[in-house]
C-alpha positions as MATLAB code, in Angstrom:
seq = 'XXXXXXXXXXXXXXXXXXXXXXXXXXXXXXXXXXXXXXXXXXXXXXXXXXXXXXXXXXXXXXXXXXXXXXXXXXXXXXXXXXXXXXXXXXXXXXXXXXXXXXXXXXXXXXXXXXXXXXXXXXXXXXXXXXXXXXXXXXXXXXXXXXXXXXXXXXXXXXXXXXXXXXXXXXXXXXXXXXXXXXXXXXXXXXXXXXXXXXXXXXXXXXXXXXXXXXXXXXXXXXXXXXXXXXXXXXXXXXXXXXXXXXXXXXXXXXXXXXXXXXXXXXXXXXXXXXXXXXXXXXXXXXXXXXXXXXXXXXXXXXXXXXXXXXXXXXXXXXXXXXXXXXXXXXXXXXXX';
ca = [
      92.670   93.100  118.263;
      89.325   92.100  120.119;
      87.513   93.411  116.870;
      88.721   90.514  114.830;
      87.363   87.948  117.048;
      83.624   89.181  116.738;
      81.868   87.713  113.736;
      79.355   90.683  113.769;
      82.265   92.968  113.407;
      83.921   91.070  110.843;
      80.623   91.483  108.825;
      80.350   95.049  109.119;
      84.081   95.288  108.106;
      83.859   93.214  104.902;
      80.699   95.396  104.112;
      83.156   98.608  104.588;
      85.438   97.248  102.205;
      83.161   96.250   99.593;
      81.166   99.552   99.887;
      84.267  101.170   98.743;
      84.840   99.041   95.934;
      80.950   99.461   94.950;
      81.725  103.412   94.874;
      84.870  103.475   93.025;
      83.792  100.892   90.230;
      80.242  102.267   89.874;
      79.387  103.809   86.366;
      77.229  106.407   87.615;
      76.974  109.018   90.217;
      74.038  107.522   91.840;
      75.966  104.116   92.275;
      78.822  106.116   94.015;
      76.300  107.529   96.170;
      74.798  104.355   97.186;
      78.509  102.953   97.716;
      78.894  106.066   99.971;
      75.711  105.201  102.146;
      76.553  101.530  102.535;
      80.015  102.597  103.826;
      78.538  105.071  106.418;
      76.121  102.500  107.797;
      78.546   99.807  108.098;
      80.923  102.037  109.949;
      78.546  103.243  112.360;
      78.281   99.618  114.170;
      82.135   99.328  114.105;
      82.689  102.324  116.171;
      80.285  101.322  118.756;
      82.143   99.469  121.831;
      81.006   99.039  125.214;
      84.528   99.905  126.681;
      84.378  103.411  125.343;
      82.558  106.215  127.094;
      82.796  108.689  123.999;
      81.742  106.290  121.264;
      78.241  107.097  121.190;
      78.705  110.791  120.842;
      81.608  110.044  118.268;
      79.161  107.809  116.275;
      76.328  110.247  116.568;
      78.523  113.028  115.200;
      79.975  110.742  112.427;
      76.530  109.852  111.273;
      75.182  113.234  111.199;
      78.178  114.889  109.246;
      78.288  112.084  106.828;
      74.666  112.140  106.101;
      74.673  116.122  105.518;
      77.451  115.264  103.139;
      75.635  112.329  101.239;
      72.419  114.613  101.030;
      74.568  117.460   99.558;
      76.088  114.966   97.182;
      73.010  113.490   96.145;
      71.188  117.042   95.857;
      74.000  118.345   93.540;
      73.989  115.181   91.129;
      70.116  115.367   90.792;
      70.381  119.243   90.435;
      73.178  118.997   87.512;
      71.089  116.155   85.851;
      67.994  118.129   86.107;
      69.527  121.275   84.705;
      71.729  120.542   81.903;
      72.143  116.740   81.480;
      75.862  116.931   81.577;
      78.580  118.138   84.111;
      80.106  120.954   81.809;
      77.946  123.798   83.264;
      79.773  125.982   85.619;
      81.711  126.229   88.758;
      78.891  126.072   90.952;
      78.057  122.512   90.836;
      81.752  121.161   90.919;
      82.082  123.212   94.272;
      79.005  121.840   95.587;
      80.242  118.124   94.758;
      83.691  118.760   95.843;
      82.454  120.340   99.140;
      80.504  117.403  100.070;
      83.369  115.045   99.238;
      85.657  117.051  101.278;
      83.112  117.111  104.003;
      83.149  113.174  103.547;
      86.692  112.929  104.044;
      87.133  115.532  106.891;
      89.100  118.181  104.995;
      89.343  121.876  105.747;
      86.825  123.793  105.971;
      84.687  120.821  106.956;
      87.266  119.362  109.248;
      85.631  120.169  112.649;
      83.818  116.732  113.142;
      87.218  114.748  112.500;
      89.151  115.235  115.686;
      86.012  115.169  117.649;
      85.154  111.755  116.316;
      88.683  110.513  116.418;
      88.731  111.174  120.361;
      85.965  108.739  120.761;
      86.997  105.818  118.742;
      89.400  102.872  119.330;
      92.862  102.980  117.728;
      91.674  100.380  115.359;
      88.626  102.533  114.355;
      90.970  105.454  114.166;
      93.244  103.558  111.507;
      89.943  102.928  109.265;
      88.680  106.583  109.760;
      92.216  108.005  108.770;
      92.876  105.589  105.922;
      90.175  103.543  104.367;
      87.522  106.084  104.836;
      89.378  108.569  102.763;
      89.748  106.360   99.642;
      86.267  106.678   98.206;
      85.805  110.452   98.356;
      89.352  110.994   97.066;
      88.540  108.686   93.928;
      85.258  110.417   93.249;
      86.880  113.754   93.738;
      89.577  112.811   91.227;
      86.717  112.343   88.648;
      85.246  115.806   88.840;
      87.139  118.705   90.470;
      87.316  122.269   90.375;
      91.164  123.331   90.164;
      91.043  126.524   91.648;
      88.864  125.815   94.574;
      90.996  122.665   95.248;
      94.385  125.075   95.138;
      92.781  126.814   98.190;
      91.645  123.632   99.899;
      95.144  122.344   99.710;
      96.806  125.198  101.028;
      94.348  125.476  103.929;
      94.699  121.750  104.654;
      98.085  121.739  105.304;
      98.261  124.999  107.257;
      95.306  124.023  109.635;
      96.750  120.284  110.051;
     100.156  121.807  111.339;
      98.593  124.720  113.186;
      95.979  122.610  115.050;
      98.680  120.128  116.151;
      99.773  122.745  118.734;
      98.753  122.398  122.241;
      97.124  119.065  121.692;
      97.425  116.678  124.750;
      95.418  113.715  122.965;
      97.441  111.482  120.711;
      94.271  110.786  118.632;
      93.838  114.388  118.193;
      97.356  114.961  117.117;
      96.923  111.976  114.431;
      93.807  113.709  113.337;
      95.519  117.013  112.533;
      98.247  114.920  110.952;
      95.815  113.324  108.821;
      94.326  116.738  107.931;
      97.721  117.759  106.945;
      98.350  114.891  105.004;
      95.025  115.018  103.007;
      96.433  118.403  101.396;
      99.274  116.412  100.258;
      96.735  113.989   98.931;
      94.655  116.124   97.097;
      97.666  117.926   95.340;
      98.793  114.466   94.112;
      95.491  113.498   93.109;
      95.258  116.255   90.879;
      98.642  115.450   89.352;
      97.855  111.723   88.873;
      95.998  108.788   90.191;
      99.198  106.745   90.325;
     101.116  109.268   92.404;
      98.006  109.233   94.950;
      98.201  105.751   95.217;
     102.187  105.724   96.181;
     101.290  108.582   98.646;
      98.320  106.898  100.046;
      99.951  103.616  100.575;
     103.071  105.010  102.277;
     100.826  107.143  104.393;
      98.708  104.094  105.385;
     101.743  102.073  106.404;
     102.994  104.933  108.799;
      99.582  105.443  110.255;
      99.170  101.829  110.865;
     102.373  101.556  112.672;
     101.544  104.503  114.739;
      98.225  103.183  115.717;
      99.363   99.616  116.513;
     102.149  100.769  118.605;
      99.766  103.090  120.543;
      97.316  100.168  120.676;
      99.871   97.601  122.121;
     100.914   99.802  125.057;
      97.593  101.364  125.337;
      98.434  104.956  125.307;
      95.987  107.817  124.453;
      97.435  110.937  125.884;
     100.766  112.542  125.769;
     101.718  112.421  129.314;
     101.346  108.689  129.277;
     104.381  108.645  126.848;
     106.568  110.310  129.543;
     105.508  108.310  132.665;
     105.647  104.925  131.257;
     108.404  102.204  131.793;
     108.251  100.920  128.270;
     110.164   98.890  126.170;
     112.977  101.273  124.688;
     112.667   99.788  121.115;
     108.888  100.857  121.295;
     110.001  104.265  122.105;
     112.610  104.487  119.245;
     109.852  102.980  117.015;
     107.298  105.676  117.849;
     110.334  108.313  117.236;
     110.864  107.135  114.207;
     107.332  106.957  112.853;
     106.677  110.199  114.141;
     109.583  111.817  112.015;
     108.305  109.724  109.102;
     104.979  111.003  109.287;
     106.217  114.784  109.491;
     108.496  113.907  106.381;
     111.974  114.306  107.762;
     114.229  113.628  104.758;
     116.508  110.650  105.921;
     113.132  108.520  106.609;
     110.929  107.008  104.231;
     108.053  109.397  105.015;
     109.865  112.005  102.989;
     109.775  110.094   99.842;
     106.131  110.405   98.829;
     106.409  114.052   99.794;
     109.470  114.586   97.642;
     107.968  113.430   94.512;
     104.786  115.527   95.161;
     107.214  118.562   95.744;
     109.020  117.559   92.296;
     105.845  117.698   90.404;
     104.633  120.774   91.774;
     107.833  122.762   91.119;
     107.801  121.209   87.518;
     104.422  122.871   87.166;
     105.583  125.945   88.503;
     103.486  125.793   91.765;
     106.159  127.531   93.641;
     104.162  129.357   96.408;
     102.030  126.081   97.137;
     105.076  124.125   97.572;
     106.726  126.596   99.658;
     103.746  126.655  101.921;
     103.642  122.691  101.887;
     107.320  122.479  103.099;
     106.764  125.342  105.798;
     103.970  123.183  107.230;
     105.839  120.157  107.269;
     108.491  122.067  109.230;
     105.941  123.276  111.806;
     104.649  119.519  112.339;
     108.130  118.447  112.658;
     108.667  121.041  115.242;
     105.493  119.726  117.268;
     106.692  116.132  116.799;
     110.200  116.492  117.833;
     109.189  118.184  120.967;
     107.161  115.349  122.083;
     109.700  112.874  121.020;
     112.463  115.051  122.980;
     110.352  115.189  126.290;
     109.302  111.506  126.005;
     112.928  110.217  125.566;
     114.754  112.466  127.717;
     112.591  113.484  130.844;
     113.378  111.317  133.876;
     110.336  109.335  134.378;
     109.627  107.440  137.823;
     111.132  103.931  137.436;
     109.901  101.610  139.914;
     111.537   98.212  140.248;
     108.381   96.354  140.486;
     106.800   98.205  137.462;
     108.033   96.140  134.505;
     106.072   95.656  131.484;
     106.885   93.186  129.150;
     105.031   93.257  126.016;
     104.632   89.861  123.957;
     103.381   90.516  120.664;
     104.300   88.737  117.467;
     103.522   91.773  115.255;
     106.081   93.601  117.044;
     108.951   92.111  114.924;
     107.021   92.986  111.795;
     106.742   96.500  113.259;
     110.560   96.731  113.987;
     111.220   95.278  110.359;
     109.089   98.303  108.990;
     110.916  100.695  111.129;
     114.281   99.357  109.618;
     112.809  100.093  106.068;
     111.663  103.469  107.289;
     115.170  104.145  108.570;
     117.084  103.082  105.435;
     114.077  103.310  102.998;
     115.431  106.646  101.409;
     119.006  105.240  100.896;
     117.422  102.216   99.276;
     115.137  104.208   96.968;
     118.332  106.173   95.636;
     119.519  103.119   93.896;
     115.935  102.870   92.083;
     116.051  106.340   90.865;
];
């Protein structure tokens, strides 16, 4: 992790964390907006790295989309204050505010920047963009949402996250579409309760972290590198387990938060939405299993002198997480 040795990057990382805390603890909409702006301006220096060709394009795209979303957010706040002094006016303002927040977190229908920006980032920045950068808009969304609008957004998120994953050669884009898919689940969980969202988000962050970390260790960005790679078999198994967890296959721990969300949706008679959610998870699992199947079972070129020994102290931790991921659902049945 080259990033952690650089004091400038550490400084911006701390500002990134604190800006989120500013936003979610602000007692006015203007304070939330200020937190969002600080967050944006601290993430841009983190993106820039001399080792990546696409990073300037990625940072520019990120900056433009986020500033448009911020302008919309500020505009809608000022407009609603100007017009009626409270937020109980009509659907129009709630839809504008929700749209700007959805644009912030890269949700459908404002998701087009998200895979493109991900393509230009390192794995560590991808992890931040997929997890930490979602916290502020999500919390702000939970303060003031338009329910009917969000139902539509949820359905489109899971569908486009599943369909967009087809024919992707880049692992970063695959992770981006997986993130869009999980965003649909997260929005549904934050509508239900913030505690449920916290559970879902923590599980999702753990799996995303493990995936990004494994890809970072073996320095892989594209799918064909998974096939022609004489890597540690345990790492291949770890990638397989985490792909299945991310898709939400029942014996793995990734199914657990989805299970709770489905349970709440069914209790509140959202049968069609839960059906769409489950079907989209099936599509994602099909895509993941296709990748895993190819990478595990195709014969790759084995060269005797091409052996890679990966020495990393974190790997033991990752294997431990994988062990939990395998047995997590079995252990969780003792609690409930």
